[in-house]
Tab-separated table of C-alpha atoms and ligand atoms in Angstrom:
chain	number	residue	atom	x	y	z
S	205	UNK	CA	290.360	141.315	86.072
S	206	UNK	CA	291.808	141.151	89.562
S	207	UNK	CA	293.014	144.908	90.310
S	208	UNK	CA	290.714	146.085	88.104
S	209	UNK	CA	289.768	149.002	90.281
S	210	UNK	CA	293.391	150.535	89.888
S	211	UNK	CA	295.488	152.923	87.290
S	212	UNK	CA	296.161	150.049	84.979
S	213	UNK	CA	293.262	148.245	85.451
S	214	UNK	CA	290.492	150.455	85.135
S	215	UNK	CA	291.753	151.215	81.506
S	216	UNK	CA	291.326	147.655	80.724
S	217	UNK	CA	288.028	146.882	82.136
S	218	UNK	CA	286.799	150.245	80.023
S	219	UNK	CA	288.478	149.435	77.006
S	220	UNK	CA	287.273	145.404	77.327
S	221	UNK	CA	283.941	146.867	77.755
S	222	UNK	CA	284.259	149.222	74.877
S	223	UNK	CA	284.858	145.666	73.011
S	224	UNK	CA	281.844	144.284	73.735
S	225	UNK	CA	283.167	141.707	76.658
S	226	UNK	CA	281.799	141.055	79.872
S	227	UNK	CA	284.268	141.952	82.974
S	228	UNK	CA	284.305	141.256	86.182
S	229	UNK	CA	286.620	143.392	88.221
S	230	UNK	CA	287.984	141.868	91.878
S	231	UNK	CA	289.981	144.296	93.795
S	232	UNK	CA	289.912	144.815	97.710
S	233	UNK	CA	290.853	148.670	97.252
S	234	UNK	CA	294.254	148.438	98.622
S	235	UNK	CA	295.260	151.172	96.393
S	236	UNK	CA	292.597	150.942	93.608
S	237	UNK	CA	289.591	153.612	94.461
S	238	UNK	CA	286.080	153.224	93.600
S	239	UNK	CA	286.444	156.567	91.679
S	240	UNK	CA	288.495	155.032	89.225
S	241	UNK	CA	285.226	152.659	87.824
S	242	UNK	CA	282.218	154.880	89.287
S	243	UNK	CA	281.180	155.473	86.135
S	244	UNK	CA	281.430	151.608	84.890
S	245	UNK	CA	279.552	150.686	87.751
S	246	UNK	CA	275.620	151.052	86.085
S	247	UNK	CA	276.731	149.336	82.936
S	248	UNK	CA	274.704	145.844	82.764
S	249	UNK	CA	278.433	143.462	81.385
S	250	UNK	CA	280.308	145.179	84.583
S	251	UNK	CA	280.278	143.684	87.874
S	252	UNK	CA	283.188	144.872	90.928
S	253	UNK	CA	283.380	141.869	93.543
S	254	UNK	CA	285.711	143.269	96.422
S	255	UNK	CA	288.235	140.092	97.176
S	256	UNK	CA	291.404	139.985	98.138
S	257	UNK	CA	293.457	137.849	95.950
S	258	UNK	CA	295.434	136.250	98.558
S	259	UNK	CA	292.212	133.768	99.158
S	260	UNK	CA	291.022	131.481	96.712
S	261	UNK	CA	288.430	132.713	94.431
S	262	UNK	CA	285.731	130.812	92.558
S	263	UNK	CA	284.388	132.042	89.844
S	264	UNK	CA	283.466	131.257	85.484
S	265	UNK	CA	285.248	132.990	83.709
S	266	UNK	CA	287.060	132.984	79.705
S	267	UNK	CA	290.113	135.139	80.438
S	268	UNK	CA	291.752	136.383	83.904
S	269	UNK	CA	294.374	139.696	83.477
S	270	UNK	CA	295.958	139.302	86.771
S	271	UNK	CA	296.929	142.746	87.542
S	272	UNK	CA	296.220	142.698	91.691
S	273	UNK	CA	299.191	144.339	93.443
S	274	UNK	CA	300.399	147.881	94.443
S	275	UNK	CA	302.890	148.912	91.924
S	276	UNK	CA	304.383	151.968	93.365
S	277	UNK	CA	307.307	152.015	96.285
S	278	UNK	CA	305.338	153.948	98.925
S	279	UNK	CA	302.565	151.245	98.603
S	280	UNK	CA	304.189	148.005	98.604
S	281	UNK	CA	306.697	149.042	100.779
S	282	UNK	CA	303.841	150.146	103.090
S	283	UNK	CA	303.027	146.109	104.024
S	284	UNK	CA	305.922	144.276	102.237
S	285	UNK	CA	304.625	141.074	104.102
S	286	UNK	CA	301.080	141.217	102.356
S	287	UNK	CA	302.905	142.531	99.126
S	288	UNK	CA	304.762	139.451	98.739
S	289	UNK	CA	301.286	137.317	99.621
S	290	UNK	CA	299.535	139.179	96.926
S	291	UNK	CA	302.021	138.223	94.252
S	292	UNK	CA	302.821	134.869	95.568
S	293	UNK	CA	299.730	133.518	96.701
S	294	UNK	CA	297.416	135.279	94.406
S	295	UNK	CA	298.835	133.685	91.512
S	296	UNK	CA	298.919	130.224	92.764
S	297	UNK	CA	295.134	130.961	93.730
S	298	UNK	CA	294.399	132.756	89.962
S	299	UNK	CA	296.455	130.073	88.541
S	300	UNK	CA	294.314	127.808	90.493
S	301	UNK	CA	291.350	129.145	88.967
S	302	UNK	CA	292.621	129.351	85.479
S	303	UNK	CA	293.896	125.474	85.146
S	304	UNK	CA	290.286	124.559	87.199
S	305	UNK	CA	288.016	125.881	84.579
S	306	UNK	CA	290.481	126.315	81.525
S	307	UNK	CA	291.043	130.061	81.346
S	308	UNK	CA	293.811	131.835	79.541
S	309	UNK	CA	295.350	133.601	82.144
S	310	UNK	CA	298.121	136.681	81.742
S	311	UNK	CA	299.970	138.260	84.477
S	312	UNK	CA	301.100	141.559	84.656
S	313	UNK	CA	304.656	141.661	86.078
S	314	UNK	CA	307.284	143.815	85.994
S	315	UNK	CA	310.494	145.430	84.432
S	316	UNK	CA	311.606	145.638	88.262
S	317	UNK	CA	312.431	141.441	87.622
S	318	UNK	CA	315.331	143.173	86.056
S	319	UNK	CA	316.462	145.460	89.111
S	320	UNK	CA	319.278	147.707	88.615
S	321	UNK	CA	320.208	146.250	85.145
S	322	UNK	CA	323.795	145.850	83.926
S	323	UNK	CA	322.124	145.054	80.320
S	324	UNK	CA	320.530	148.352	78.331
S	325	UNK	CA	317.994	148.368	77.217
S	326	UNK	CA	316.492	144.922	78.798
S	327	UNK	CA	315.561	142.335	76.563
S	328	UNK	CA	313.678	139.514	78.009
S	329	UNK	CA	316.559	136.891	77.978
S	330	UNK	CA	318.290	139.190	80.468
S	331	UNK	CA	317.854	137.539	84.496
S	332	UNK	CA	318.129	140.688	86.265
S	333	UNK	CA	320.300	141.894	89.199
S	334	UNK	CA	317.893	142.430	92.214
S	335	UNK	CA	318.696	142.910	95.611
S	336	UNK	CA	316.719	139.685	97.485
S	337	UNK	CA	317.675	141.296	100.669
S	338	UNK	CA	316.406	145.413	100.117
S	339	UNK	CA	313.178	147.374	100.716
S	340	UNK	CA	312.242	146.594	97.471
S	341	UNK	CA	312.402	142.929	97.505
S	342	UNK	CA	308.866	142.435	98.315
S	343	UNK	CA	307.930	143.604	95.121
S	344	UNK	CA	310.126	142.180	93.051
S	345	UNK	CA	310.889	138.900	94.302
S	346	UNK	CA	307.424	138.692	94.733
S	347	UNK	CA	306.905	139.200	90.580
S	348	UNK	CA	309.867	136.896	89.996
S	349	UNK	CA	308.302	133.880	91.720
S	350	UNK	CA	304.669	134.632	90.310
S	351	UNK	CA	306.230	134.427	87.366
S	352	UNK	CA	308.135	130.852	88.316
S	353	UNK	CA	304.658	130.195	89.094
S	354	UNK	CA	303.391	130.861	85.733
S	355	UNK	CA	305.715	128.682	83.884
S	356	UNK	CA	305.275	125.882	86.178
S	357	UNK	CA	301.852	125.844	85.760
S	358	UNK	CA	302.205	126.238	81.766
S	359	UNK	CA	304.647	123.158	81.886
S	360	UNK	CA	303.114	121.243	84.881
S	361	UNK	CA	299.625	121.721	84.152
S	362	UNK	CA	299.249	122.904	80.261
S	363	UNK	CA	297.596	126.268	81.811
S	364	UNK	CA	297.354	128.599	79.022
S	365	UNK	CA	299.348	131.344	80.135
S	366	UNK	CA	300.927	135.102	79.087
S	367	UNK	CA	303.530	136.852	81.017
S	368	UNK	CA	304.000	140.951	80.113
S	369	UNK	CA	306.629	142.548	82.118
S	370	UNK	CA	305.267	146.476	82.090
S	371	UNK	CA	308.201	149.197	81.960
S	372	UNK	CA	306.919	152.652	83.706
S	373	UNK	CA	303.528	153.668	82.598
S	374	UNK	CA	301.385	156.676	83.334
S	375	UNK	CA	298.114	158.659	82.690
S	376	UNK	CA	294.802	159.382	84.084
S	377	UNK	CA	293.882	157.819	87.095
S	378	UNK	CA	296.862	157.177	88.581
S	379	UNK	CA	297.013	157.416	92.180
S	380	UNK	CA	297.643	160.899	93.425
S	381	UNK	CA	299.842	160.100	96.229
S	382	UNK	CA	301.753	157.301	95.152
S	383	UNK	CA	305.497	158.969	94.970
S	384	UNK	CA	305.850	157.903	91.348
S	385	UNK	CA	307.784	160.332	89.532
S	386	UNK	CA	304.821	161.766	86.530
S	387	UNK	CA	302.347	161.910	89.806
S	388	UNK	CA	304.908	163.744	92.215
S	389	UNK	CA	306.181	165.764	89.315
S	390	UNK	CA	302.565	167.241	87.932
S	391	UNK	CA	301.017	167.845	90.987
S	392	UNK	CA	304.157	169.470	92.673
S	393	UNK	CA	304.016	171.863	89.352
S	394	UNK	CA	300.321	172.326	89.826
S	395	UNK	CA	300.728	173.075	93.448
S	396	UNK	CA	303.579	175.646	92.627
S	397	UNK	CA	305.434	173.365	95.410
S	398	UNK	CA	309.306	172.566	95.089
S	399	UNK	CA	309.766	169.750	92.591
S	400	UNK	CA	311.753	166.975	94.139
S	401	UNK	CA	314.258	165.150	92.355
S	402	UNK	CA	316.329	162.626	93.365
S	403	UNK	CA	320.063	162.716	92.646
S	404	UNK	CA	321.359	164.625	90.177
S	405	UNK	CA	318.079	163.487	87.851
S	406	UNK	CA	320.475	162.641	85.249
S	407	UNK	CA	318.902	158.912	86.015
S	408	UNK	CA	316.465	157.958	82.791
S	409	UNK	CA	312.885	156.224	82.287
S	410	UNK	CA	310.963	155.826	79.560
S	411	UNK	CA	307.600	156.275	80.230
S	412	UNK	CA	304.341	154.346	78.466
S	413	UNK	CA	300.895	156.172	78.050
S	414	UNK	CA	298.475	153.712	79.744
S	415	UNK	CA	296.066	153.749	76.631
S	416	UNK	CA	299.221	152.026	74.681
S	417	UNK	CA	300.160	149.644	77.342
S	418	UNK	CA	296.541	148.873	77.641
S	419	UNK	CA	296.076	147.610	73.857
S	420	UNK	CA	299.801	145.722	74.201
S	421	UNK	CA	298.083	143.865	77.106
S	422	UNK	CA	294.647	143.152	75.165
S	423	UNK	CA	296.987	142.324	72.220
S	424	UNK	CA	299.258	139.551	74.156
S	425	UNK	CA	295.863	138.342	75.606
S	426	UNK	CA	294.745	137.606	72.270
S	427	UNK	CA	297.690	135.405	70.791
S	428	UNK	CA	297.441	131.900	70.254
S	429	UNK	CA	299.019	129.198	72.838
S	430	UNK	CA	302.515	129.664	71.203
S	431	UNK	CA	303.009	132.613	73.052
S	432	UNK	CA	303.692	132.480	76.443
S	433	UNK	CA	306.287	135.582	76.440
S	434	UNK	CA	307.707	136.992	78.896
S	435	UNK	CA	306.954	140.073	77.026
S	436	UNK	CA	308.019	143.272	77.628
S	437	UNK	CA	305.320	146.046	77.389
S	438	UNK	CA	306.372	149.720	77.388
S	439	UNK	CA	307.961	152.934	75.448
S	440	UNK	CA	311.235	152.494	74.638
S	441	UNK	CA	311.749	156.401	74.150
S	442	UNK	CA	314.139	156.805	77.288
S	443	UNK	CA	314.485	160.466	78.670
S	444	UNK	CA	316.674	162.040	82.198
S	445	UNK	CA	314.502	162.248	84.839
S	446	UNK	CA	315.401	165.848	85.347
S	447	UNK	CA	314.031	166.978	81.330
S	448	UNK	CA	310.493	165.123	82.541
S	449	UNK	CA	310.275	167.802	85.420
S	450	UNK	CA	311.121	170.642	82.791
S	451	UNK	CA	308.689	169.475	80.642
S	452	UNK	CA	305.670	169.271	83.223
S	453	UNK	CA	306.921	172.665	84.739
S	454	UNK	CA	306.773	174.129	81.104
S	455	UNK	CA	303.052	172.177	80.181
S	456	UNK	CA	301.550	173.552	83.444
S	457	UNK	CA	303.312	177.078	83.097
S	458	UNK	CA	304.514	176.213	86.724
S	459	UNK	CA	306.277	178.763	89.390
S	460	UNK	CA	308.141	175.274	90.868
S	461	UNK	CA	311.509	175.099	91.731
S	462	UNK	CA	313.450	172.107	91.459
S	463	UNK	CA	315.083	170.949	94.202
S	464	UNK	CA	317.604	167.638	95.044
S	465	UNK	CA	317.148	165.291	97.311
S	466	UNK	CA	319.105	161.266	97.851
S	467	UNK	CA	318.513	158.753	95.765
S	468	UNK	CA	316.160	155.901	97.503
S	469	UNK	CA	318.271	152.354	97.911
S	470	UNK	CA	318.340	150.152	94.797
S	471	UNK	CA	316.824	153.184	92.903
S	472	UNK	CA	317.532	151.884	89.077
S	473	UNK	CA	319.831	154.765	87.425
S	474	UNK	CA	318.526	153.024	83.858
S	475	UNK	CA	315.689	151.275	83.123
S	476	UNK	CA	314.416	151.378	79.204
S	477	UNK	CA	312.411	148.086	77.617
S	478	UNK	CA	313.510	146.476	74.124
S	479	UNK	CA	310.420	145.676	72.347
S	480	UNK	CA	311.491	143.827	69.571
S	481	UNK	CA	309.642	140.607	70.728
S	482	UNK	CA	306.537	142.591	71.466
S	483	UNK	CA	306.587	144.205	67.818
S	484	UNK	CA	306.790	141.241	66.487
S	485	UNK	CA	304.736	138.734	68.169
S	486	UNK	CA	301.752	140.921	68.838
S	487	UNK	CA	301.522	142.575	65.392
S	488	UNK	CA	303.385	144.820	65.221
S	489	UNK	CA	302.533	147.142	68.655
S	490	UNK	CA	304.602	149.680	70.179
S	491	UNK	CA	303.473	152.755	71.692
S	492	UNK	CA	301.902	155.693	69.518
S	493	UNK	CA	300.941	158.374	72.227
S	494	UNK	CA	303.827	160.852	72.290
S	495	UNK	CA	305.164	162.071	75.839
S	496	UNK	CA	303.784	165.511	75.588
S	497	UNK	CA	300.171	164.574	74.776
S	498	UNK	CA	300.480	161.926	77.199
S	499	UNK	CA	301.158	164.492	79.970
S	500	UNK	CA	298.231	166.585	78.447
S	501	UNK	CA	296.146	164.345	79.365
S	502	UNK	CA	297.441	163.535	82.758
S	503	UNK	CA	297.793	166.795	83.427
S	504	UNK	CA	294.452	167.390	82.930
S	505	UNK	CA	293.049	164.411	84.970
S	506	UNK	CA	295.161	165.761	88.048
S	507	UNK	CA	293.863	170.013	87.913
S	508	UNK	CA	290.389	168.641	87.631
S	509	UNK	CA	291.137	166.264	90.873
S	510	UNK	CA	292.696	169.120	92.694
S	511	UNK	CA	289.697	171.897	91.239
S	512	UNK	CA	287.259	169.686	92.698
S	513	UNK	CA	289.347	169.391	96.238
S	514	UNK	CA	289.433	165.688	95.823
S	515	UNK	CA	291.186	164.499	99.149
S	516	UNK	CA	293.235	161.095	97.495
S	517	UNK	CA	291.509	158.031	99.147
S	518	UNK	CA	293.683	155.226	99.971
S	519	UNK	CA	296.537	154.238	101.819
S	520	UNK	CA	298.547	157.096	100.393
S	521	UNK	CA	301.667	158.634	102.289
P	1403	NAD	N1	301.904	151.285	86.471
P	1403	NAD	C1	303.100	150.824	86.134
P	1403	NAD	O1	303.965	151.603	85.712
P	1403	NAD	C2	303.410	149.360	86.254
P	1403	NAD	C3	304.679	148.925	85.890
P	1403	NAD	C4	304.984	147.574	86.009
P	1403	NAD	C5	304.036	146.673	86.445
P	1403	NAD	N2	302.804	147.117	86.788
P	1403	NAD	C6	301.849	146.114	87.292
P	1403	NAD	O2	300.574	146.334	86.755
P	1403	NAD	C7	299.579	146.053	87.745
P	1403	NAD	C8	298.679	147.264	87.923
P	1403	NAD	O3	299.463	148.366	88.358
P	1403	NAD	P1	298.833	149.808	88.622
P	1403	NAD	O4	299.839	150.809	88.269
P	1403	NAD	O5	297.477	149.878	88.046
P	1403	NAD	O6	298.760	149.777	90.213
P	1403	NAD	P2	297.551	150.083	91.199
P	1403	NAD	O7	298.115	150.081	92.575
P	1403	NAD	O8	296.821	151.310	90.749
P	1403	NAD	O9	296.610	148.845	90.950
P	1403	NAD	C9	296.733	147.630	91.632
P	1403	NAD	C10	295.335	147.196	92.040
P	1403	NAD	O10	295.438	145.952	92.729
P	1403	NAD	C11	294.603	146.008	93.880
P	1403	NAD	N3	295.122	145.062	94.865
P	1403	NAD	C12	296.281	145.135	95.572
P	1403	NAD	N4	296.406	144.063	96.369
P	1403	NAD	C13	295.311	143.292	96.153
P	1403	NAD	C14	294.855	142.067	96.697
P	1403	NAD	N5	295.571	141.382	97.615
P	1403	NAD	N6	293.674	141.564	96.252
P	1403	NAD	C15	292.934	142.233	95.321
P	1403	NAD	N7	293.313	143.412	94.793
P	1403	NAD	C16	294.486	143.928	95.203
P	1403	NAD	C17	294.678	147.445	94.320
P	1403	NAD	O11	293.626	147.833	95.180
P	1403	NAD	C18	294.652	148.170	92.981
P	1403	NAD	O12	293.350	148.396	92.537
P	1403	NAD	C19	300.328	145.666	89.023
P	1403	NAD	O13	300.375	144.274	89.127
P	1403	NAD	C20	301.708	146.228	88.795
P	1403	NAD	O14	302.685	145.490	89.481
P	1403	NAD	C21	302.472	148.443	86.711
């Protein structure tokens, strides 16, 4: 699992562990934190290799979930350069790896392959409208042509590979300072700080518990070599940015005020995924965990962070 050590990935390696597998989890902490698998680190079928994904990597291996890559604005944006290496050259060197010793291999992109869409919701034969030129670009031309990649290898070199495009997810572990709208939201409320929203918040998301999106990833892994996708992975329930902050404020019985502030450049104003090709080529998945025990949870993962004065590690802003 490259990336294991972030949000996403530490989910995965727990629940693949919970399964009986053994994982091996390669991250250079860019963003992931060694908090997030402390407590997977004594267990005898867990190993953490630090590696950074933009050199080759040799390794045996059955499966690689290639998740390496920061995923939120403030991060990628923070070395856009390296961003676009991680994406780019990582997958040539996982793909490498995968068609060397035969490993399935699935890649964690990206609803941002869709930018600003002018199709709602997305469906997966939709080619997106993303700005090549913007801050963003890093990111998600860097998906788009690890995802080229992908297919090239699949038709080039028979690699056996999966492609899930993940729509906004949240949940424990996600990194405190990362700007993404659950994080900023909850620990604004918790703080009794301003809650910031940009524009007018009548933009919408639809937001995926990470303990769903993890079993829709472990579920695509397992299909058969017809299935390639691109799949999209994520909760098609779509809500206004501005009823997410007054529902944290009302879950954490908040003093916050909300205040307005500009929307970032190529901010999406819509971004929900169709899952009708997920549903039915991975049996029937879509996400159980409702919104408001969702933000429980997280909820509860950030208060105990900021009761035990946790200072975030990372490259946070
Ligand atoms: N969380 C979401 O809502 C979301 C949405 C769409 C796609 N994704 C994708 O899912 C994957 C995981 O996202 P996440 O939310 O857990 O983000 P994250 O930032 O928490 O995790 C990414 C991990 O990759 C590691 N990493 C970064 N560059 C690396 C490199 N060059 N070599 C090795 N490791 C490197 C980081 O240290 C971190 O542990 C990413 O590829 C992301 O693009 C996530």
């Amino acid at each position: 699992m490259t990336g294991g050590a972030g949000f996403v990935g530490s989910h995965l390696c727990e629940r693949l562990l919970a399964r009986g597998d053994d994982v091996l989890c390669v991250d250079n902490y860019f963003t992931g934190r060694r908090d997030n698998i402390a407590h997977l680190l004594g267990q005898p079928h867990f190993e953490a290799l630090r590696h950074d994904v933009s050199f080759p990597l040799y390794v045996e291996v059955d499966e690689i979930f290639n998740l390496a890559c920061p995923a939120s604005p403030v991060h990628y944006q923070f070395d856009p350069v390296q961003t676009t290496k991680t994406s780019v050259i990582g997958a040539i060197n996982m793909l490498g790896l995968a068609k060397r010793i035969g490993a399935k291999i699935l890649q964690a992109s990206t609803s941002e392959v869709y930018g600003d869409p002018t199709v709602h919701p997305q469906t997966e034969d939709y080619r997106g409208n993303v700005n090549t030129l913007g801050p963003r670009a890093c990111y998600d031309e860097g998906k788009r042509c690890a995802e080229t990649l992908f297919f090239d290898y699949f038709r080039q070199h028979r690699v056996k590979i999966k492609v899930a495009r993940i729509f906004n997810t949240y949940g424990p572990r996600m990194h405190p300072n990362d700007g993404r709208v659950v994080s900023n939201f909850i620990i604004q409320s918790l703080r009794g700080d301003d809650i910031t929203l940009y524009g007018d918040g009548s933009q919408t998301r639809a937001f995926c518990f990470v303990d769903d999106l993890v079993g829709g990833l472990m579920r695509l892994m397992g299909t058969g070599n017809d299935v390639t996708g691109p799949v999209n992975l994520g909760n098609p329930h779509e809500i206004p940015v501005r009823e997410l902050a007054e529902r944290v404020i009302a879950l954490t019985g908040s003093s916050s005020r909300i205040v307005h502030r500009p929307l970032p450049q190529d901010d999406p104003l819509q971004r929900c995924p169709d899952i009708s090709l997920a549903r039915r080529v991975l049996d029937d998945w879509q996400p159980t965990v409702a919104l408001e025990d969702g933000l429980r949870r997280t909820i509860a993962y950030f208060e105990a962070m900021l009761r035990a004065g946790k200072a975030p590690e990372g490259r946070a802003a």
